[in-house]
PDB file of C-alpha atoms in Angstrom:
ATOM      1  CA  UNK A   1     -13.606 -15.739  -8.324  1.00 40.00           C
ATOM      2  CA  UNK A   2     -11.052 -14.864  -5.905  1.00 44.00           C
ATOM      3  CA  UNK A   3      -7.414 -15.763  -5.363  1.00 40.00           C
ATOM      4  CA  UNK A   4      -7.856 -15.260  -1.888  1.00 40.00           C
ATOM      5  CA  UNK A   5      -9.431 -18.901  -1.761  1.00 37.00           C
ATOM      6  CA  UNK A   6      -8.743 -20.413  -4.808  1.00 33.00           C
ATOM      7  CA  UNK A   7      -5.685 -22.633  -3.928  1.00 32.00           C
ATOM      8  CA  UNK A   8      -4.037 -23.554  -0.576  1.00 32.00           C
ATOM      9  CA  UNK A   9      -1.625 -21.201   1.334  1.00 35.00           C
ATOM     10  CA  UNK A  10       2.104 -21.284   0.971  1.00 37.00           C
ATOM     11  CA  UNK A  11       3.435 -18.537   2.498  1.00 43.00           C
ATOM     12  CA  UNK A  12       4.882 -18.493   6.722  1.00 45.00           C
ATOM     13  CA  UNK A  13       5.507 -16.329   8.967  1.00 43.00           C
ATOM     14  CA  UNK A  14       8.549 -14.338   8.199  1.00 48.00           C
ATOM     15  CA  UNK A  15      11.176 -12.408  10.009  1.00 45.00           C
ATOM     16  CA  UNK A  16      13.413 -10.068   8.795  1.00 45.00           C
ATOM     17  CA  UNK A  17      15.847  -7.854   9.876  1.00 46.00           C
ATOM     18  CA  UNK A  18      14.495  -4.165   9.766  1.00 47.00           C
ATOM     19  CA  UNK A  19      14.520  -1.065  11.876  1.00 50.00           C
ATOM     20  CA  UNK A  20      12.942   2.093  10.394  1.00 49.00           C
ATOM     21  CA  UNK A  21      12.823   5.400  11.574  1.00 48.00           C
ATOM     22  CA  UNK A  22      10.348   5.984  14.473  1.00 51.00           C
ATOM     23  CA  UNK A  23       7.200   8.349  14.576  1.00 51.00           C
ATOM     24  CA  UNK A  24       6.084  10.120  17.044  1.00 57.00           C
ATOM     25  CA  UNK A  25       2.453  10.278  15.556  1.00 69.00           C
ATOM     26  CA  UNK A  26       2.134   7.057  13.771  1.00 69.00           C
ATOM     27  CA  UNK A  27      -1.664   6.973  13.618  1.00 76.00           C
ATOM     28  CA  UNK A  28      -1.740  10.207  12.019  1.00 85.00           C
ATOM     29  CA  UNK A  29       0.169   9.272   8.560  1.00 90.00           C
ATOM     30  CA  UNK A  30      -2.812   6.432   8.176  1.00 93.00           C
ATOM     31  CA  UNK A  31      -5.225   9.456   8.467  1.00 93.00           C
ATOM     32  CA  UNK A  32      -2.747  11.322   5.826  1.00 94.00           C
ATOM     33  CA  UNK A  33      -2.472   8.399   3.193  1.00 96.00           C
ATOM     34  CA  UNK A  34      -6.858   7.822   3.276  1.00 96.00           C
ATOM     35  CA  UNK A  35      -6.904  11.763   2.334  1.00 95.00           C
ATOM     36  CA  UNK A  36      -4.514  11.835  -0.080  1.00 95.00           C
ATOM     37  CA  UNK A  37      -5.114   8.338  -1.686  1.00 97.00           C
ATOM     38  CA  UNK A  38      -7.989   9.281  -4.198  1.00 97.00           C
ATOM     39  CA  UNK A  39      -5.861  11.756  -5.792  1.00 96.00           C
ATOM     40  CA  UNK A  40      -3.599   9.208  -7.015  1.00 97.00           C
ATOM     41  CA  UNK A  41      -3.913   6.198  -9.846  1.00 98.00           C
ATOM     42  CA  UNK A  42      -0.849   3.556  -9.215  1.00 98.00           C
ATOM     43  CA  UNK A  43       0.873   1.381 -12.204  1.00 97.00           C
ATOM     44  CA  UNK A  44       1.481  -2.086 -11.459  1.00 97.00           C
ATOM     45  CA  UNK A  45       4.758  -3.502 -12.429  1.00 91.00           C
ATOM     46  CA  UNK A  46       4.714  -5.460 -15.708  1.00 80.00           C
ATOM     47  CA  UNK A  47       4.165  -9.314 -15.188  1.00 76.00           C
ATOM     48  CA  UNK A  48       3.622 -12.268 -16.280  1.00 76.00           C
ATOM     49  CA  UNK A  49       0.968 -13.927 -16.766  1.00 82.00           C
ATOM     50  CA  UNK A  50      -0.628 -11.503 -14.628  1.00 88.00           C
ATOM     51  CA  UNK A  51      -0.807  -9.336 -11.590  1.00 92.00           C
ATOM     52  CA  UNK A  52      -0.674 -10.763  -7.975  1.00 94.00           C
ATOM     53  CA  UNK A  53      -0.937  -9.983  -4.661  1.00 96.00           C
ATOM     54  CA  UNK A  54       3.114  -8.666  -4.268  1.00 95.00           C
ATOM     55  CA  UNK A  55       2.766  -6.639  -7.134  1.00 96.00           C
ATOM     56  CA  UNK A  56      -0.179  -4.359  -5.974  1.00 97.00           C
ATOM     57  CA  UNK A  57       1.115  -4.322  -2.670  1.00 98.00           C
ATOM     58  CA  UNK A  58       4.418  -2.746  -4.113  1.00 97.00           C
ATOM     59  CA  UNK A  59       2.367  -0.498  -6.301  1.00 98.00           C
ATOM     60  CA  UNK A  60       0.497   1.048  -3.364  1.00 98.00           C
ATOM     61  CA  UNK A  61       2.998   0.810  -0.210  1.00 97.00           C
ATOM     62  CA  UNK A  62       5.993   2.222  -2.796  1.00 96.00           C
ATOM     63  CA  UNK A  63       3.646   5.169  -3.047  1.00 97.00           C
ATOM     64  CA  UNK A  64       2.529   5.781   0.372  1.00 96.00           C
ATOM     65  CA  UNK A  65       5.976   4.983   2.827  1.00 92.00           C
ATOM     66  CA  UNK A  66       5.414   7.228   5.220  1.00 90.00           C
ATOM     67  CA  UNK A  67       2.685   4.705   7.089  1.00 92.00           C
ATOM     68  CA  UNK A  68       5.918   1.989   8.742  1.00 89.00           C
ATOM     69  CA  UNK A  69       4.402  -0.939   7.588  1.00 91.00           C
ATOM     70  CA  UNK A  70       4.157  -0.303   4.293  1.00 94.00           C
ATOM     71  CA  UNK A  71       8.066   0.754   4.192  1.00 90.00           C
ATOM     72  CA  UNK A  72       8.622  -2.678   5.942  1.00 89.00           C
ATOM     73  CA  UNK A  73       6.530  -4.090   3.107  1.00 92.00           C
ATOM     74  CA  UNK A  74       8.388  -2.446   0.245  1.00 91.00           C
ATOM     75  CA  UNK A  75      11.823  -3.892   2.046  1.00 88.00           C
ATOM     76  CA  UNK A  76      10.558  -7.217   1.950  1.00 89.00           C
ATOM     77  CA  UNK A  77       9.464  -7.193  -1.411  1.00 90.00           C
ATOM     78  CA  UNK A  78      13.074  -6.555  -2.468  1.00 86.00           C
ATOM     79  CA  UNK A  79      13.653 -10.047  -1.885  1.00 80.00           C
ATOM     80  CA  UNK A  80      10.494 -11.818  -0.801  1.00 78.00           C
ATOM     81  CA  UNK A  81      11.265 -15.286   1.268  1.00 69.00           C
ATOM     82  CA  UNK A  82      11.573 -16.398   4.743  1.00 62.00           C
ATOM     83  CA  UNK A  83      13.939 -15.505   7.295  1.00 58.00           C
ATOM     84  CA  UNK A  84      15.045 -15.973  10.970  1.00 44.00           C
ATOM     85  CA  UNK A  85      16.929 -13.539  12.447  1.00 41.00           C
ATOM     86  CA  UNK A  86      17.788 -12.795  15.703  1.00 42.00           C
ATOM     87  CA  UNK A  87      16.766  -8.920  15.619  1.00 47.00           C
ATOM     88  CA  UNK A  88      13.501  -8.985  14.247  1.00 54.00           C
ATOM     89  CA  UNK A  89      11.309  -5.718  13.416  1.00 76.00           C
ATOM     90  CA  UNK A  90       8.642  -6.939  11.678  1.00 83.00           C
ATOM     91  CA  UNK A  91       6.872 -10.068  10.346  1.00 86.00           C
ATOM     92  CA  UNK A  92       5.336 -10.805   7.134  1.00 89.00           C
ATOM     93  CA  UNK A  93       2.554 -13.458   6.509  1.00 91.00           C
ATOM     94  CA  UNK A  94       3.035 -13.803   2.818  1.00 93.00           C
ATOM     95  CA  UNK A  95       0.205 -15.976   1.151  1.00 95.00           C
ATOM     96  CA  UNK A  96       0.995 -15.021  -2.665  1.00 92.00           C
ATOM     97  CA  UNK A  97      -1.556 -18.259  -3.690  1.00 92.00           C
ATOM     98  CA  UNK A  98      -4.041 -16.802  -1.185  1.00 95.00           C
ATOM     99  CA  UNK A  99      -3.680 -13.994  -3.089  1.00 96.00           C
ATOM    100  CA  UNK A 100      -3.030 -12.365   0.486  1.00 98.00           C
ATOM    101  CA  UNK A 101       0.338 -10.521   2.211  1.00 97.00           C
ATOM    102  CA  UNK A 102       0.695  -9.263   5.212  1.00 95.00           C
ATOM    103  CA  UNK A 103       3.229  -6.944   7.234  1.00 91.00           C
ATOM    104  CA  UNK A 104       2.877  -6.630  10.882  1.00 87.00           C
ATOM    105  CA  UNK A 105       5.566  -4.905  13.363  1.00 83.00           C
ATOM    106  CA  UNK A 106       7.056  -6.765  15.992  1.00 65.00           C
ATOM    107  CA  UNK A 107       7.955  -4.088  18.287  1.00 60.00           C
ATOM    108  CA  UNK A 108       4.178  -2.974  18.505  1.00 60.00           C
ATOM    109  CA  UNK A 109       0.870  -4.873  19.172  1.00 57.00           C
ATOM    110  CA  UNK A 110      -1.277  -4.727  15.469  1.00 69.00           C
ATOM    111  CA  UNK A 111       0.326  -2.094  13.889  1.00 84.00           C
ATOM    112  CA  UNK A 112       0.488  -3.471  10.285  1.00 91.00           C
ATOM    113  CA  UNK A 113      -0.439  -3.718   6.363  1.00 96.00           C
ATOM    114  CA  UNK A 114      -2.590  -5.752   5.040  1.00 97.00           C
ATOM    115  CA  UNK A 115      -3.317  -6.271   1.065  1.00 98.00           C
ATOM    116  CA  UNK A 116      -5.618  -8.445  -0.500  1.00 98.00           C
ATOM    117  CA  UNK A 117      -7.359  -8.993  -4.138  1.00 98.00           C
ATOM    118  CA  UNK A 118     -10.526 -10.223  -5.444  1.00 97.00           C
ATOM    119  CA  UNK A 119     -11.636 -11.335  -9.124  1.00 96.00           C
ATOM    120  CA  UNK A 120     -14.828  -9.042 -11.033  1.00 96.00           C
ATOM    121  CA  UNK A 121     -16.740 -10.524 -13.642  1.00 92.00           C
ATOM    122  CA  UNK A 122     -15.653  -8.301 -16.040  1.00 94.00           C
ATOM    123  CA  UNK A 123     -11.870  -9.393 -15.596  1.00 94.00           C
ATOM    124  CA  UNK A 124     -10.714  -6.449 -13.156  1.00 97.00           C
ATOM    125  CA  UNK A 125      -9.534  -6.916  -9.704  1.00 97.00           C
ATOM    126  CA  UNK A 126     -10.658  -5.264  -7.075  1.00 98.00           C
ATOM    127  CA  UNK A 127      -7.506  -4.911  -4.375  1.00 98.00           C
ATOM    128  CA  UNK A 128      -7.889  -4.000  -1.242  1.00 98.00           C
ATOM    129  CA  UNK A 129      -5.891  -2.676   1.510  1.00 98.00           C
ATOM    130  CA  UNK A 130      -6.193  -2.246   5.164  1.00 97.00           C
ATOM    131  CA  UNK A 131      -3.500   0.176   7.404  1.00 96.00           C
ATOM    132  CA  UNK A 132      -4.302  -0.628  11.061  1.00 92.00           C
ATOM    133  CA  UNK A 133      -2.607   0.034  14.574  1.00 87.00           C
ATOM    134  CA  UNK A 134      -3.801  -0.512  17.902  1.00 74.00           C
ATOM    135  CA  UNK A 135      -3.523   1.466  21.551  1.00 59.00           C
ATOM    136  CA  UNK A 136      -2.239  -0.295  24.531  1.00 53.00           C
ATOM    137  CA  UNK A 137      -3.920  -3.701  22.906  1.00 48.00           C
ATOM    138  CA  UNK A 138      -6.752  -2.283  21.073  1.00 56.00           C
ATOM    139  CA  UNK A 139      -6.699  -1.604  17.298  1.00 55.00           C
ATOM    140  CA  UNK A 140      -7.857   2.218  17.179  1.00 70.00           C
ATOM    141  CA  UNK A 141      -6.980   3.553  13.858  1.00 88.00           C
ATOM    142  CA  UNK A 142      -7.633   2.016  10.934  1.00 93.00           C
ATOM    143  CA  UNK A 143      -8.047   2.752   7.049  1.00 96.00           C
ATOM    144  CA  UNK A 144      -9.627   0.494   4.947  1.00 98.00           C
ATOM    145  CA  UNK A 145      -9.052   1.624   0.781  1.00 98.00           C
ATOM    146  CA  UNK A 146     -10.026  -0.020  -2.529  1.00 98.00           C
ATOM    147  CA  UNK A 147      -8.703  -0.530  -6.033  1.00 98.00           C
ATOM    148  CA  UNK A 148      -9.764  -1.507  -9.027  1.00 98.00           C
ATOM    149  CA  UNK A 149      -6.940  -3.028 -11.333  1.00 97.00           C
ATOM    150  CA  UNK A 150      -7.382  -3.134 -15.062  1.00 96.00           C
ATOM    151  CA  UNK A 151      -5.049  -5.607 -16.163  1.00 95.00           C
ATOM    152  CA  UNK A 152      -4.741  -4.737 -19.677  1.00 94.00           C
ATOM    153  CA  UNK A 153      -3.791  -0.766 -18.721  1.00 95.00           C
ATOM    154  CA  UNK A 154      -2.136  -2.173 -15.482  1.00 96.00           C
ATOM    155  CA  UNK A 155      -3.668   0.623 -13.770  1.00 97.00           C
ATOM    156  CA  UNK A 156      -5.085   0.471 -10.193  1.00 98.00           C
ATOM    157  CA  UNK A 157      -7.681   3.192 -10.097  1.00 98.00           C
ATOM    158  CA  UNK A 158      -9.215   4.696  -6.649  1.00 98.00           C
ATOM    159  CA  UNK A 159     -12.564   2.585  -6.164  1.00 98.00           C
ATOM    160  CA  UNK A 160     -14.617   5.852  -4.456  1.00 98.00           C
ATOM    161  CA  UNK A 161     -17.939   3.713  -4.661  1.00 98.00           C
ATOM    162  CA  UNK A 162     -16.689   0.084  -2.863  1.00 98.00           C
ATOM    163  CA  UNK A 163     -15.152   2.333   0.130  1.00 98.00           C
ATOM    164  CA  UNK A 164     -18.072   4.744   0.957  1.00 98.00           C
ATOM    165  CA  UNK A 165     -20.258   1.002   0.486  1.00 98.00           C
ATOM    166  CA  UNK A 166     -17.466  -0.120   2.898  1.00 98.00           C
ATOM    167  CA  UNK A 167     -17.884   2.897   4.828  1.00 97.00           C
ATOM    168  CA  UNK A 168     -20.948   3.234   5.242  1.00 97.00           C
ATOM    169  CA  UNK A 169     -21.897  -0.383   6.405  1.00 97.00           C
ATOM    170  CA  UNK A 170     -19.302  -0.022   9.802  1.00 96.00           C
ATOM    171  CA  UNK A 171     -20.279   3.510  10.343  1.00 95.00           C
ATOM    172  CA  UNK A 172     -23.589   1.978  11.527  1.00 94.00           C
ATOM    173  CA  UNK A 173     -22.281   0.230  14.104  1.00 93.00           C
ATOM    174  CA  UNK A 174     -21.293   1.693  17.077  1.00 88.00           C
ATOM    175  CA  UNK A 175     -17.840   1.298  18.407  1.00 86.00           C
ATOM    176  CA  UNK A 176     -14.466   0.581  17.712  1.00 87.00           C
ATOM    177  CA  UNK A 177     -13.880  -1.252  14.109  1.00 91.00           C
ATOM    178  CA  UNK A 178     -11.467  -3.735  14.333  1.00 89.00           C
ATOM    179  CA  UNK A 179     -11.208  -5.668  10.878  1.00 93.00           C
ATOM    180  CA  UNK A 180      -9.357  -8.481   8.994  1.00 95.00           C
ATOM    181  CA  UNK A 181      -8.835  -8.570   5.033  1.00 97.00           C
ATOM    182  CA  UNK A 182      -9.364 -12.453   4.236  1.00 97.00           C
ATOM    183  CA  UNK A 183      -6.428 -14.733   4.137  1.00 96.00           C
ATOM    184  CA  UNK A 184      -8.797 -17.575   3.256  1.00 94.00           C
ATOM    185  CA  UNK A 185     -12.281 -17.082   2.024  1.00 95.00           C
ATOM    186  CA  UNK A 186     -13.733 -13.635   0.381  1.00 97.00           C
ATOM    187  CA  UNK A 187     -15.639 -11.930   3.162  1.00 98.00           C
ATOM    188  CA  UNK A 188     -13.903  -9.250   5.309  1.00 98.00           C
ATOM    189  CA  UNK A 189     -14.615  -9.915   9.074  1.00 96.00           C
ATOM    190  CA  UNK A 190     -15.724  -6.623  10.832  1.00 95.00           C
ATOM    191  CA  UNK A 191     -15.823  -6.670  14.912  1.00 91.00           C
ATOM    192  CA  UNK A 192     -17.042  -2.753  16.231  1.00 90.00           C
ATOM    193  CA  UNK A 193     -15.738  -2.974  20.284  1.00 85.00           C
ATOM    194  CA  UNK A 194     -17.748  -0.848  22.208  1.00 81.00           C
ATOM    195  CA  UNK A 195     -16.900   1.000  26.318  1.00 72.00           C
ATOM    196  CA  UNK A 196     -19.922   0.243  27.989  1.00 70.00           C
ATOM    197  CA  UNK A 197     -19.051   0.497  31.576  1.00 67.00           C
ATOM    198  CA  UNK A 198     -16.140   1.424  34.384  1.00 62.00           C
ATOM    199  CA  UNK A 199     -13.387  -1.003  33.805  1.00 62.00           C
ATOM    200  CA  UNK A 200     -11.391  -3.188  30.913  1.00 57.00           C
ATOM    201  CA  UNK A 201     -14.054  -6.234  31.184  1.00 64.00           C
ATOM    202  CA  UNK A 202     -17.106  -4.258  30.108  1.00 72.00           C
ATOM    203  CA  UNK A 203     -17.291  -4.070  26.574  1.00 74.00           C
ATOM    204  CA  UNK A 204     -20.132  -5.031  23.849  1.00 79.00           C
ATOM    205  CA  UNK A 205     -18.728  -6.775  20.516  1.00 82.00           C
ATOM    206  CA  UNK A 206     -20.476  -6.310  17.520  1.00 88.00           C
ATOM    207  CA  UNK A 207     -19.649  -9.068  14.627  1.00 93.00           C
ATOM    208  CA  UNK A 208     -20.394  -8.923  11.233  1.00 97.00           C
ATOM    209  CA  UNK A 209     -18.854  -8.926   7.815  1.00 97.00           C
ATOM    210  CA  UNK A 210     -18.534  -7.403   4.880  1.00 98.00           C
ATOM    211  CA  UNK A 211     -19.612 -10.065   2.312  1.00 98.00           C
ATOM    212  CA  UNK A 212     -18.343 -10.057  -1.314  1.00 98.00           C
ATOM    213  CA  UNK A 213     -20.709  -9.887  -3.928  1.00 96.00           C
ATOM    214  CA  UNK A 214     -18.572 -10.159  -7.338  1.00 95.00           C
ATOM    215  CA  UNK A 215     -18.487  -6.458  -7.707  1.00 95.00           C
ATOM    216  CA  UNK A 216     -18.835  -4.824  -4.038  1.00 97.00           C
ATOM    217  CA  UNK A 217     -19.546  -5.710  -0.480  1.00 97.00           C
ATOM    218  CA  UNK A 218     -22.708  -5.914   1.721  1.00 97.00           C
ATOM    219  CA  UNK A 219     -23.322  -6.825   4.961  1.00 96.00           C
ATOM    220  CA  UNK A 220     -24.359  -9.966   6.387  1.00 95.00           C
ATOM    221  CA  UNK A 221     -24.153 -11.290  10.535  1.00 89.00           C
ATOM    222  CA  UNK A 222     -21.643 -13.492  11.129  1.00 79.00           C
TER     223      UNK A 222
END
């Protein structure tokens, strides 16, 4: 059972006043973080009643700031709420009853966070976040890493065995992975783009998803 679906969403769009650093390379500290990422178990913040969606998002982008989005994510979780300001520099689609939060930057097409939990049987989480930027309007790099949260040690522990599952089901499609945690729902939409000719309108799309089980994911056509 999954928070992601369990109860209607609350959160909006939100703007907030934010200008970080710049990288030259941004792609390449995505590629860093999914290296580095199974060397590391995160502790989630004491709560109560329980863990949610802001609190493992803080765990993991508090941990890994050099990737923008999750700085802008760990600067909006300072104060969590919704804003309008004239300078914007990135949005966040929080969804805490979703079970779902979301930072995008403003100043670039799809180059954002995404964090998401769902419910195991045997009363773990599994969370799961996806780091994703685009190229001149295509998303190009993307890492897609999982969690599992054991509330009573508050410990979110590198889930090696959900990500190769993950892994391996889009590496056998060919193209481009372009993918979307679930704000509503539990299944993780997957669409691989694919070049298959000499200008922008020839491309083959490939749509599937990753479809929760209760413990893992396995394919199934959308």
């Amino acid at each position: 059972m999954t928070a992601c679906c369990l109860l209607l969403a609350m959160g909006a769009w939100s703007q907030v006043e934010y200008e970080p650093a710049e990288l030259e390379n941004p792609e390449k500290e995505i590629f860093l973080i999914e290296k580095q990422w199974t060397q590391k178990t995160l502790t989630v913040e004491n709560t109560f009643p329980k863990a949610m969606v802001r609190n493992f998002a803080k765990a993991f982008c508090q941990q890994y700031q050099g990737y923008i989005p999750n700085l802008a994510l760990v600067d909006y979780l300072k104060k969590p709420g919704n804003y309008t300001l004239e300078e914007k520099h990135y949005q966040v689609d929080d969804a805490p009853r979703n079970g779902f939060i979301k930072a995008d930057m403003a100043w670039q097409f799809d180059f954002m966070t995404e964090v998401c939990y769902w419910r195991r049987s045997n009363g773990h989480s599994l969370v799961g976040i996806l780091m994703q930027m685009g190229h001149e309007g295509e998303r190009a790099d993307n890492a897609l890493l999982f969690y599992d949260y054991n509330p009573t040690t508050r410990v979110m522990t590198p889930d090696l065995k959900v990500y190769q599952t993950a892994k391996n089901i889009i590496s056998r499609h060919k193209g481009t992975p372009i993918m979307w945690l679930p704000k509503e729902g539990k299944n993780i939409d997957v669409e691989c783009v694919q070049w298959i000719g000499s200008d922008d309108e020839d491309f083959r799309y490939d749509m599937f998803q990753l479809e929760w089980t209760g413990n893992s994911f396995k394919e199934t056509k959308k």
